[in-house]
Coordinates of C-alpha atoms in Angstrom, one line a residue:
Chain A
X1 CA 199.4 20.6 228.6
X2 CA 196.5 23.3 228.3
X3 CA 194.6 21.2 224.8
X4 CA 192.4 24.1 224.7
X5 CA 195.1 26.7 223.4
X6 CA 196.3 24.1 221.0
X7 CA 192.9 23.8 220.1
X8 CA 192.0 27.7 220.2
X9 CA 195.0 27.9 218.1
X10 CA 193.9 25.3 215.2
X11 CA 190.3 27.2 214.9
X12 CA 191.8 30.7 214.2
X13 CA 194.1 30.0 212.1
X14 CA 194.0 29.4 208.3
X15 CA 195.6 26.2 208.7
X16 CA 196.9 23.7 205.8
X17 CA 195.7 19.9 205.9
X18 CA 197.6 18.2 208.7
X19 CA 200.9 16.4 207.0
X20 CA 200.9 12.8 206.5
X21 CA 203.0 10.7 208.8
X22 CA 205.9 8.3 206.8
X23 CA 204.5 5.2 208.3
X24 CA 201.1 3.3 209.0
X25 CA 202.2 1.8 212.5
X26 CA 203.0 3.9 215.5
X27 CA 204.6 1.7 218.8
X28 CA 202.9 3.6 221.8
X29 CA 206.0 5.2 223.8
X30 CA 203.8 4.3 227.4
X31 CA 203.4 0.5 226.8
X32 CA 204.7 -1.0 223.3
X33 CA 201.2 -1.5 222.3
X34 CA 201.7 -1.5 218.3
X35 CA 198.9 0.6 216.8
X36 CA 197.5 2.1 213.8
X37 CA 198.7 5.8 212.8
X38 CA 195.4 7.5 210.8
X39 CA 194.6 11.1 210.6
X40 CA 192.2 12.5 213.7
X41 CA 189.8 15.3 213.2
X42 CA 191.4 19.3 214.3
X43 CA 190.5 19.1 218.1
X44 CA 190.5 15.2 218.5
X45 CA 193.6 13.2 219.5
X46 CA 194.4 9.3 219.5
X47 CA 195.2 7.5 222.3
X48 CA 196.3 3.8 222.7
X49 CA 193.9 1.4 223.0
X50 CA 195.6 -0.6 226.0
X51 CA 196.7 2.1 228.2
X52 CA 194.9 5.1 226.9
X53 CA 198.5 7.1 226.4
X54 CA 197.8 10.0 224.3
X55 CA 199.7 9.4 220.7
X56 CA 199.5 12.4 219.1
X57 CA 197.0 15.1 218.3
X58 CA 195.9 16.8 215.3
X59 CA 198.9 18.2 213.7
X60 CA 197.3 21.5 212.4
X61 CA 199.2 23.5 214.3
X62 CA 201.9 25.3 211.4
X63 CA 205.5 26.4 212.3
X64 CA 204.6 29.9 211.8
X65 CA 202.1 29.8 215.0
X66 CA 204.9 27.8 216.8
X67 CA 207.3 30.7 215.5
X68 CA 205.4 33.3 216.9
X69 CA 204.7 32.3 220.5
X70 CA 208.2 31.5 220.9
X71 CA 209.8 35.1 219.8
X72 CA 206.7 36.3 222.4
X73 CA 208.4 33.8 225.2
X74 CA 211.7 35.2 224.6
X75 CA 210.9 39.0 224.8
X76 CA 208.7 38.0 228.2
X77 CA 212.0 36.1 229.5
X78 CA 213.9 39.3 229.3
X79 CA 211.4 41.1 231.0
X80 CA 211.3 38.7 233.3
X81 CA 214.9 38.6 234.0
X82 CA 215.5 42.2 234.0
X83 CA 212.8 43.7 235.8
X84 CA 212.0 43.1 240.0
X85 CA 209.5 40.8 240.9
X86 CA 208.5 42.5 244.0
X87 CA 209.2 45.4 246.2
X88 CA 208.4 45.2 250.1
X89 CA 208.6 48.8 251.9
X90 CA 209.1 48.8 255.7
X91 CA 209.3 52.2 257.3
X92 CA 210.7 54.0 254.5
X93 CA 213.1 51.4 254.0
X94 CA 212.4 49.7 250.1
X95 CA 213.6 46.4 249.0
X96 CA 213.4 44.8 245.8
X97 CA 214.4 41.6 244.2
X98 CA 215.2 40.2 240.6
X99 CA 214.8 36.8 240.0
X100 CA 218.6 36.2 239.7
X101 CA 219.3 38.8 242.8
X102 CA 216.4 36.1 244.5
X103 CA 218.9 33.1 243.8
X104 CA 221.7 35.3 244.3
X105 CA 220.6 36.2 248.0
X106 CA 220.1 32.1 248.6
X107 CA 224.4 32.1 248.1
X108 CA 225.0 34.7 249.8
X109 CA 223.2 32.6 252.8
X110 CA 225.0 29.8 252.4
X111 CA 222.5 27.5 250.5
X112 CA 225.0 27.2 247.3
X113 CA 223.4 24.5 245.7
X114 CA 219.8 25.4 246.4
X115 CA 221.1 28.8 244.5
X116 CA 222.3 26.9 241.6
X117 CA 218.9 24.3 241.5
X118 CA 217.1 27.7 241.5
X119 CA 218.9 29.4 238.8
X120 CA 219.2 25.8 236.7
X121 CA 215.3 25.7 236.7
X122 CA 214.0 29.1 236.6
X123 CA 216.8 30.7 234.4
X124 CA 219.0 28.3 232.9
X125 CA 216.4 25.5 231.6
X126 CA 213.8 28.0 230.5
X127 CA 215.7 29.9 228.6
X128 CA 217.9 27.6 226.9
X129 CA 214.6 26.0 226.3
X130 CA 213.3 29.1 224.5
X131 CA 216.4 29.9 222.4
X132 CA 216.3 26.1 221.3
X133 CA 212.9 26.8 220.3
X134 CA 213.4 29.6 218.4
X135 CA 216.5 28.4 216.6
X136 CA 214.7 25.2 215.6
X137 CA 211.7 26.5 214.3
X138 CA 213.8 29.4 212.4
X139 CA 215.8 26.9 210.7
X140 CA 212.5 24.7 209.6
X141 CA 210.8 28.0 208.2
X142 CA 213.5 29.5 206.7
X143 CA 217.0 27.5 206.5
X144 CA 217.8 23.7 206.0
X145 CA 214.8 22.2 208.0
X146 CA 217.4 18.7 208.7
X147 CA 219.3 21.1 211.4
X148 CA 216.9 21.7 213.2
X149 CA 216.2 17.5 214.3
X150 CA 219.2 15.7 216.2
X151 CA 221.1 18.3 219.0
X152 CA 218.0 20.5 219.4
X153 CA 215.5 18.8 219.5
X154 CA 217.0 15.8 221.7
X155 CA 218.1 19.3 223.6
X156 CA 214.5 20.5 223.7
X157 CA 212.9 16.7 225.2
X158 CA 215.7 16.7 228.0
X159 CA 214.9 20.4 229.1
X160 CA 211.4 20.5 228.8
X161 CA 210.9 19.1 232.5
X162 CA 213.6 20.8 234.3
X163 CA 211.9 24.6 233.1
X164 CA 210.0 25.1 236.1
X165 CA 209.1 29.1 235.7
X166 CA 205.1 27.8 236.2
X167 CA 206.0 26.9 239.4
X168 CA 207.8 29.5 240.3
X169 CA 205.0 31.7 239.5
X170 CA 202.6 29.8 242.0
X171 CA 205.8 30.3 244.7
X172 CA 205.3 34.0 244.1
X173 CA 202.1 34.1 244.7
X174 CA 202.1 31.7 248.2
X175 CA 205.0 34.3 248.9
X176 CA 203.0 37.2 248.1
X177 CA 200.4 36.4 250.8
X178 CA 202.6 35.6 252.7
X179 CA 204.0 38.9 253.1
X180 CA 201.1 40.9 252.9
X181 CA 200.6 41.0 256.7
X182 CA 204.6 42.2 256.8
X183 CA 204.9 45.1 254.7
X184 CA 203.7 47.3 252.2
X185 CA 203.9 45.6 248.9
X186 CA 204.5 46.5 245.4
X187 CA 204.6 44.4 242.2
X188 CA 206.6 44.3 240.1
X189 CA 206.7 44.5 235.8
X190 CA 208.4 40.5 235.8
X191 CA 205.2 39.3 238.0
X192 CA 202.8 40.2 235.1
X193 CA 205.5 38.9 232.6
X194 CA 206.0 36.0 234.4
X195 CA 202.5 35.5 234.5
X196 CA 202.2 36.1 231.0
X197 CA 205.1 33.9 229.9
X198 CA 203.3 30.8 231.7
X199 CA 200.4 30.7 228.8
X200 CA 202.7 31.7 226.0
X201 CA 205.5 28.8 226.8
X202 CA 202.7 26.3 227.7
X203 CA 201.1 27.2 224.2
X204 CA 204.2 26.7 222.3
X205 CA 205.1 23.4 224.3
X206 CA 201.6 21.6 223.5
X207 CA 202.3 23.1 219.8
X208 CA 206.0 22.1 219.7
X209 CA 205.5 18.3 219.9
X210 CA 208.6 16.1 218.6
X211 CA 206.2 14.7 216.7
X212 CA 204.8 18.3 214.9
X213 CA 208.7 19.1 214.6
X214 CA 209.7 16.0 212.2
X215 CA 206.5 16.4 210.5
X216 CA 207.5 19.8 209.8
X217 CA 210.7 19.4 209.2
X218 CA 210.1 16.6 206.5
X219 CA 207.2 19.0 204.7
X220 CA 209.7 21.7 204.7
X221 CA 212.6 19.2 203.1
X222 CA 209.5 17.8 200.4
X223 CA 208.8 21.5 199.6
X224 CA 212.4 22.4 199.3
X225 CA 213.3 19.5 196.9
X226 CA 210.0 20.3 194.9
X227 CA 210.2 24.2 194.5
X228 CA 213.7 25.0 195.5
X229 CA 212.0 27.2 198.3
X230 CA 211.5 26.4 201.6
X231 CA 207.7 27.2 203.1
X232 CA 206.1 25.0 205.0
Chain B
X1 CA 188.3 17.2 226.6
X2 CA 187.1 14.2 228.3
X3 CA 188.7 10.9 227.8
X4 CA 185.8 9.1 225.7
X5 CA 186.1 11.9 223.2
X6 CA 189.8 10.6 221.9
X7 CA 189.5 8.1 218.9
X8 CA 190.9 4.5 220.1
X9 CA 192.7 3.1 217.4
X10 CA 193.1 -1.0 216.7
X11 CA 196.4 -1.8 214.8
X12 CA 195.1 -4.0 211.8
X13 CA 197.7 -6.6 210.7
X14 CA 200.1 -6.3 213.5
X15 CA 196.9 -6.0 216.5
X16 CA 198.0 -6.9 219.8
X17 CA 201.7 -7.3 219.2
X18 CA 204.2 -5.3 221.0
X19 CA 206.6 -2.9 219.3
X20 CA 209.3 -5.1 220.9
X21 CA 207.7 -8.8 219.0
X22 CA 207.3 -6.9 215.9
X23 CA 210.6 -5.7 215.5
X24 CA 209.7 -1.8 216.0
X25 CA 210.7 1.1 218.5
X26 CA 209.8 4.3 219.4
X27 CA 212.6 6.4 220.3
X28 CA 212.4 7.7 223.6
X29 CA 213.4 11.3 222.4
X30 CA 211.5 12.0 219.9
X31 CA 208.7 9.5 219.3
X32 CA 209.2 8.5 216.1
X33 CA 209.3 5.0 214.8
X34 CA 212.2 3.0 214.2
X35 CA 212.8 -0.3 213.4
X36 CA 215.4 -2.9 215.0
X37 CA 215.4 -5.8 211.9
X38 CA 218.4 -4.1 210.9
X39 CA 221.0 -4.9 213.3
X40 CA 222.9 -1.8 212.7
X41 CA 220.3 0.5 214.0
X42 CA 221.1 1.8 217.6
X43 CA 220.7 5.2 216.8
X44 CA 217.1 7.1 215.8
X45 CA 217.0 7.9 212.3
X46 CA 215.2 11.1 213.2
X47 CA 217.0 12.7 216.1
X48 CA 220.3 10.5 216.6
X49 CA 219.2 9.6 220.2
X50 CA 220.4 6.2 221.2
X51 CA 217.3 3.5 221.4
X52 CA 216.8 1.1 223.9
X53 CA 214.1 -1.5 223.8
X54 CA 213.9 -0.4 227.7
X55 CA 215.7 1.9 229.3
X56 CA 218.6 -0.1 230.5
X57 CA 218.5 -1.4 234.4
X58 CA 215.8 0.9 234.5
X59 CA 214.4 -0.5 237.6
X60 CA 218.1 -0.7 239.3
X61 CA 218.4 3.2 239.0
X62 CA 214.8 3.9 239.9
X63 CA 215.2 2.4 243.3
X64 CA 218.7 3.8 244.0
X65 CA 217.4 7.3 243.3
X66 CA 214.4 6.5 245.1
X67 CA 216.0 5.1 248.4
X68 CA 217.9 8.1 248.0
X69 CA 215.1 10.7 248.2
X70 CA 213.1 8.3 250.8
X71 CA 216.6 9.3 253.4
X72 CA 216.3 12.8 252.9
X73 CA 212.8 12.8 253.3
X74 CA 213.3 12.7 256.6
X75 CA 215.4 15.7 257.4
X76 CA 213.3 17.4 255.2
X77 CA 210.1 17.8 256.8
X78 CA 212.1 17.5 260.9
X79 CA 215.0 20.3 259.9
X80 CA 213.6 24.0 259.7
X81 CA 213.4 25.3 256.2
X82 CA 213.6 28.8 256.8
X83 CA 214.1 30.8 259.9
X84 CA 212.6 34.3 260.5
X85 CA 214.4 36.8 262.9
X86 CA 212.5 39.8 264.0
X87 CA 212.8 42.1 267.2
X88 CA 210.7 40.0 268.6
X89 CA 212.8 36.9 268.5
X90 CA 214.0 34.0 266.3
X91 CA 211.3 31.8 264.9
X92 CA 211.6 28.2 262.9
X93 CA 209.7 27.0 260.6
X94 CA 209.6 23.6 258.9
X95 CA 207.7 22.2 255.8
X96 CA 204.4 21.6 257.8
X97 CA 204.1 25.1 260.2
X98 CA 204.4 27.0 257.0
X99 CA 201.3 25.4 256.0
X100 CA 199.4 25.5 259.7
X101 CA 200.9 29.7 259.4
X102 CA 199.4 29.9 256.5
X103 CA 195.9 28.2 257.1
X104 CA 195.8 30.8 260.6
X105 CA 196.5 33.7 258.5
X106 CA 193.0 32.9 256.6
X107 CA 194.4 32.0 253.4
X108 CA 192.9 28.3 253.6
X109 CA 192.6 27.7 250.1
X110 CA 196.4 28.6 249.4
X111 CA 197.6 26.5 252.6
X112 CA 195.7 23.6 251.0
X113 CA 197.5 24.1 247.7
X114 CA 200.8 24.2 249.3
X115 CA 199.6 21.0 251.7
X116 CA 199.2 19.5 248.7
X117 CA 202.1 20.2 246.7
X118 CA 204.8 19.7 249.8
X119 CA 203.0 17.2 251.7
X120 CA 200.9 15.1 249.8
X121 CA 202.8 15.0 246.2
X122 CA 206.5 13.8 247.6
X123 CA 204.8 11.7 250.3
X124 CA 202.2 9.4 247.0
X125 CA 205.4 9.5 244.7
X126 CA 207.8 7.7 247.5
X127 CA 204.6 5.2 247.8
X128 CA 203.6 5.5 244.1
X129 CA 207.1 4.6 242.7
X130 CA 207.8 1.6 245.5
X131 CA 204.5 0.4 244.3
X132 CA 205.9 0.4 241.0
X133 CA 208.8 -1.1 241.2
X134 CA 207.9 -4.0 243.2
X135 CA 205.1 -5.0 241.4
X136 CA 207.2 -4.9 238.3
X137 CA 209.8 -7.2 239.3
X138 CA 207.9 -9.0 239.9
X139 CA 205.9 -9.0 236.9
X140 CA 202.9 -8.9 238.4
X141 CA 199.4 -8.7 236.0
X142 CA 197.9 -6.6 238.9
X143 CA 195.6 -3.6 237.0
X144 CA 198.3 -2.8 234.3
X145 CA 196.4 0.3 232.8
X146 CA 195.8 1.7 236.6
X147 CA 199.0 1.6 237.5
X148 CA 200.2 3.4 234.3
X149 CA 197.8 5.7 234.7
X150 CA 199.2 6.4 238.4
X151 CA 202.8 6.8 236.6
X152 CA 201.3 9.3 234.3
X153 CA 199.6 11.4 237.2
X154 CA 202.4 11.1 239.3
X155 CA 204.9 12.7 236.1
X156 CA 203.0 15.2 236.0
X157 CA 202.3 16.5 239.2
X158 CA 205.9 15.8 240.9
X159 CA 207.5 18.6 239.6
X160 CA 205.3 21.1 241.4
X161 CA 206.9 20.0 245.0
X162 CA 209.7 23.0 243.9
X163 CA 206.8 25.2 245.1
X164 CA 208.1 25.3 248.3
X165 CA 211.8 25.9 247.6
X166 CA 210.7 28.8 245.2
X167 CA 208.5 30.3 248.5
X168 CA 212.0 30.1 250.5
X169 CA 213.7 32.1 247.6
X170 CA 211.8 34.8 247.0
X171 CA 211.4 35.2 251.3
X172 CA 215.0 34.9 251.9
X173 CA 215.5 37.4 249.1
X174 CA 213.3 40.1 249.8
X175 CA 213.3 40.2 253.8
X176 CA 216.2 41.5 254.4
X177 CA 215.6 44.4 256.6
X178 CA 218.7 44.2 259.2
X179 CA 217.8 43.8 262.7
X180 CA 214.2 44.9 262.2
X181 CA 213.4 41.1 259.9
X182 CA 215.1 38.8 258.6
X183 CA 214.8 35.2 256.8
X184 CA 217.2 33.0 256.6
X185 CA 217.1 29.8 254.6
X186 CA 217.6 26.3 256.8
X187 CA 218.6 22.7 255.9
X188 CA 215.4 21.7 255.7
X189 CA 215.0 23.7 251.7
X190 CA 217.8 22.2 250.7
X191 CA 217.1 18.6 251.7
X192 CA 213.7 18.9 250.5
X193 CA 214.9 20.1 247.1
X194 CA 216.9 17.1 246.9
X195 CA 213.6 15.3 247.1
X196 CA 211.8 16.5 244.8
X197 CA 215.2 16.4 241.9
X198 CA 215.5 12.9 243.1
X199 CA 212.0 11.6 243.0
X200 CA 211.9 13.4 239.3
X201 CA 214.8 11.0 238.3
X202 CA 213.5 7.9 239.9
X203 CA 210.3 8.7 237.9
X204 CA 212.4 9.8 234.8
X205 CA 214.6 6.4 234.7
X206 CA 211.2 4.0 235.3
X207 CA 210.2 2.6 232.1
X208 CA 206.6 2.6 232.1
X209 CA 206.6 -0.5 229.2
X210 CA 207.7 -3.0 232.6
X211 CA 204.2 -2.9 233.3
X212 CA 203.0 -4.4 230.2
X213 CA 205.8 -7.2 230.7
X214 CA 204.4 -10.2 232.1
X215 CA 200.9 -9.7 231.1
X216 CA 202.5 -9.7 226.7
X217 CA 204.5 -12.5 228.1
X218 CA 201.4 -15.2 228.9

């Protein structure tokens, strides 16, 4: 995942002391190596010492960062969804395509569960991955933080490699010079969103790490307990 | 940020042991700690996900989706995955000719991307994962941290293999100009999509801890 927007992230933002982890121990999830959890530095992560798996990094990042780039993702997403990709114009004759006309068309050819692998990974999985997201972080910010771990974020770990809009993006592009000796081409307003989604969803993924989730999720419940009001 | 810069951290009182001696797992969801002395604990305290010392007959499933995906790698790169009708006649074109069409149309930077996602990716994560999973049964103490970092690159960079499928897609979808051009998609897309779902699971259902077996065990 891009460190450097995690890291960009951390340095412009007034950002609280990272919250302590609940144990001293941490079993790496690559090997089973048993290692020490201390606090890092902002920008430095830890890694285990037998197979260099990355552990965690600095947990600076606060829900409200989190909070932000996911509401962003989901107004891109229905740009994305609602606009044409691409328009091709051959002899006065103009075609466009959505991305769910683009899966649709792969049906209409026969290709039924090509269509549905397309739709599942550049539709289905992003966005349920988004509205997770959102609820999640919502519910750590301002509702009863324990919601938000269990279902959704179990939901969030399974989906997170089956959203493959990054990759469809590249596949736009490959497709785009592809067609450039073809027809006249025009571009769309979902290319730029879906161009644009790509950095904010791969922001919130290297901020939303299960890890920054229960940490967040426990300071929200301390704070609640403590004040009667939940801010993280 | 380069590797040297992340902090290595010793465990004091419990160095060297394995999560698995020391009674402690990390749930496979979430990453938290939990601890197995307590008999009754199957379930994360954190998230509720089920925990498994290792993923159970992970190796079993591995190779079954991974025999799987090795078949269909054949049709995959012999069937046509799209086929273009124009006026001037009816043209196939498998995995590999879209790459050779491309590098002749003087994109060669993009043909080498796509070379490399359709080609090269499925082809070192059929080899990768066999690797794998015969050095870990037999619990072999062959270069344990290369081949998890392999396992690690190989995670990463399988998912973009949908590249191609995506390119079919977005063709089929917007060249649709009657008699004058046409794509259609061909078996080939689908088969190859099978791949690349298939190799993810194989990857998915290895548990990367196997390679750490024998060499804790001595």
């Amino acid at each position: 995942m891009p460190y450097f927007l995690d890291f960009y992230l951390t340095l412009h933002h007034n950002v609280k002391p990272a919250i302590k982890p609940a144990h001293h121990f941490i079993v790496c999830h690559e090997c089973d190596l048993v290692c020490a959890d201390v606090p890092v530095a902002t920008g430095e992560a830890a890694s285990c010492p037998r197979c260099r798996a990355i552990l965690y990094r600095n947990g600076t990042a606060s829900v409200d960062v989190a909070l932000a780039l996911a509401i962003t993702s989901v107004i891109l997403l229905l740009l994305l969804n609602c606009f044409p990709l691409l328009s091709l114009k051959v002899q006065q004759v103009t075609r466009d395509t959505t991305l769910f006309h683009a899966a649709l068309a792969m049906w209409d050819d026969g290709m039924h569960i090509l269509s549905l692998l397309v739709i599942i990974t550049t539709m289905l999985a992003p966005t349920l991955q988004i509205s997770v997201a959102v609820y999640l972080l919502y519910v750590i910010r301002f509702g009863d933080a324990g919601l938000a771990l269990g279902a959704p974020l179990r939901a969030l770990q399974t989906l997170r490699p089956w959203s493959m809009v990054e990759i469809f993006m590249l596949g736009l592009l490959v497709s785009l010079v592809k067609l450039q000796h073809m027809a006249d081409i025009v571009i769309g307003p979902a290319l730029w969103s879906c161009a644009s989604l790509i950095f904010f969803t791969a922001a919130l993924t290297s901020v939303l790490t299960p890890r920054n989730i229960w940490l967040w999720a426990n300071a929200a419940k301390a704070s609640k307990a403590a004040t009667g009001v939940s801010h993280v | 940020m380069s590797e040297q810069e992340y902090r290595h951290i010793p465990a004091t009182g419990l160095a060297g042991q394995t999560g698995a001696s020391a009674g402690l797992i990390t749930c496979d969801i979430c990453e938290a700690l939990c601890c197995t002395h307590d008999e009754a604990a199957t379930h994360c305290p954190i998230c509720g996900a089920t925990l498994h010392l290792r993923h159970k007959d992970s190796l079993t499933k591995s190779l079954a989706y991974l025999v799987a995906a090795t078949i269909l790698y054949i049709p995959a790169n012999l069937l046509p995955v799209m086929q273009t009708n124009t006026i001037f006649g009816t043209q196939d074109d498998t995995i590999m000719s879209g790459v050779l069409v491309l590098m002749y149309t003087g994109s060669w930077p993009l043909a080498l991307l796509v070379f490399f996602a359709s080609i090269v990716v499925p082809l070192l994560k059929l080899f990768s994962i066999s690797l794998l999973l015969y050095t870990c049964s037999k619990k072999s103490t062959w270069n344990p941290l290369q081949r998890t970092q392999l396992f690690r690159m190989i995670e990463a960079v399988g998912r973009w293999s949908m590249l191609d499928v995506y390119v079919v897609t977005v063709l089929v979808a917007l060249v649709q100009f009657k008699s004058l051009a046409a794509i259609h998609p061909g078996g080939g897309a689908l088969a190859f999509g099978a791949v690349v779902v298939l190799t993810m699971l194989s990857a998915q259902s290895f548990d990367s801890r196997l390679i750490w077996v024998a060499k804790t065990h001595e």
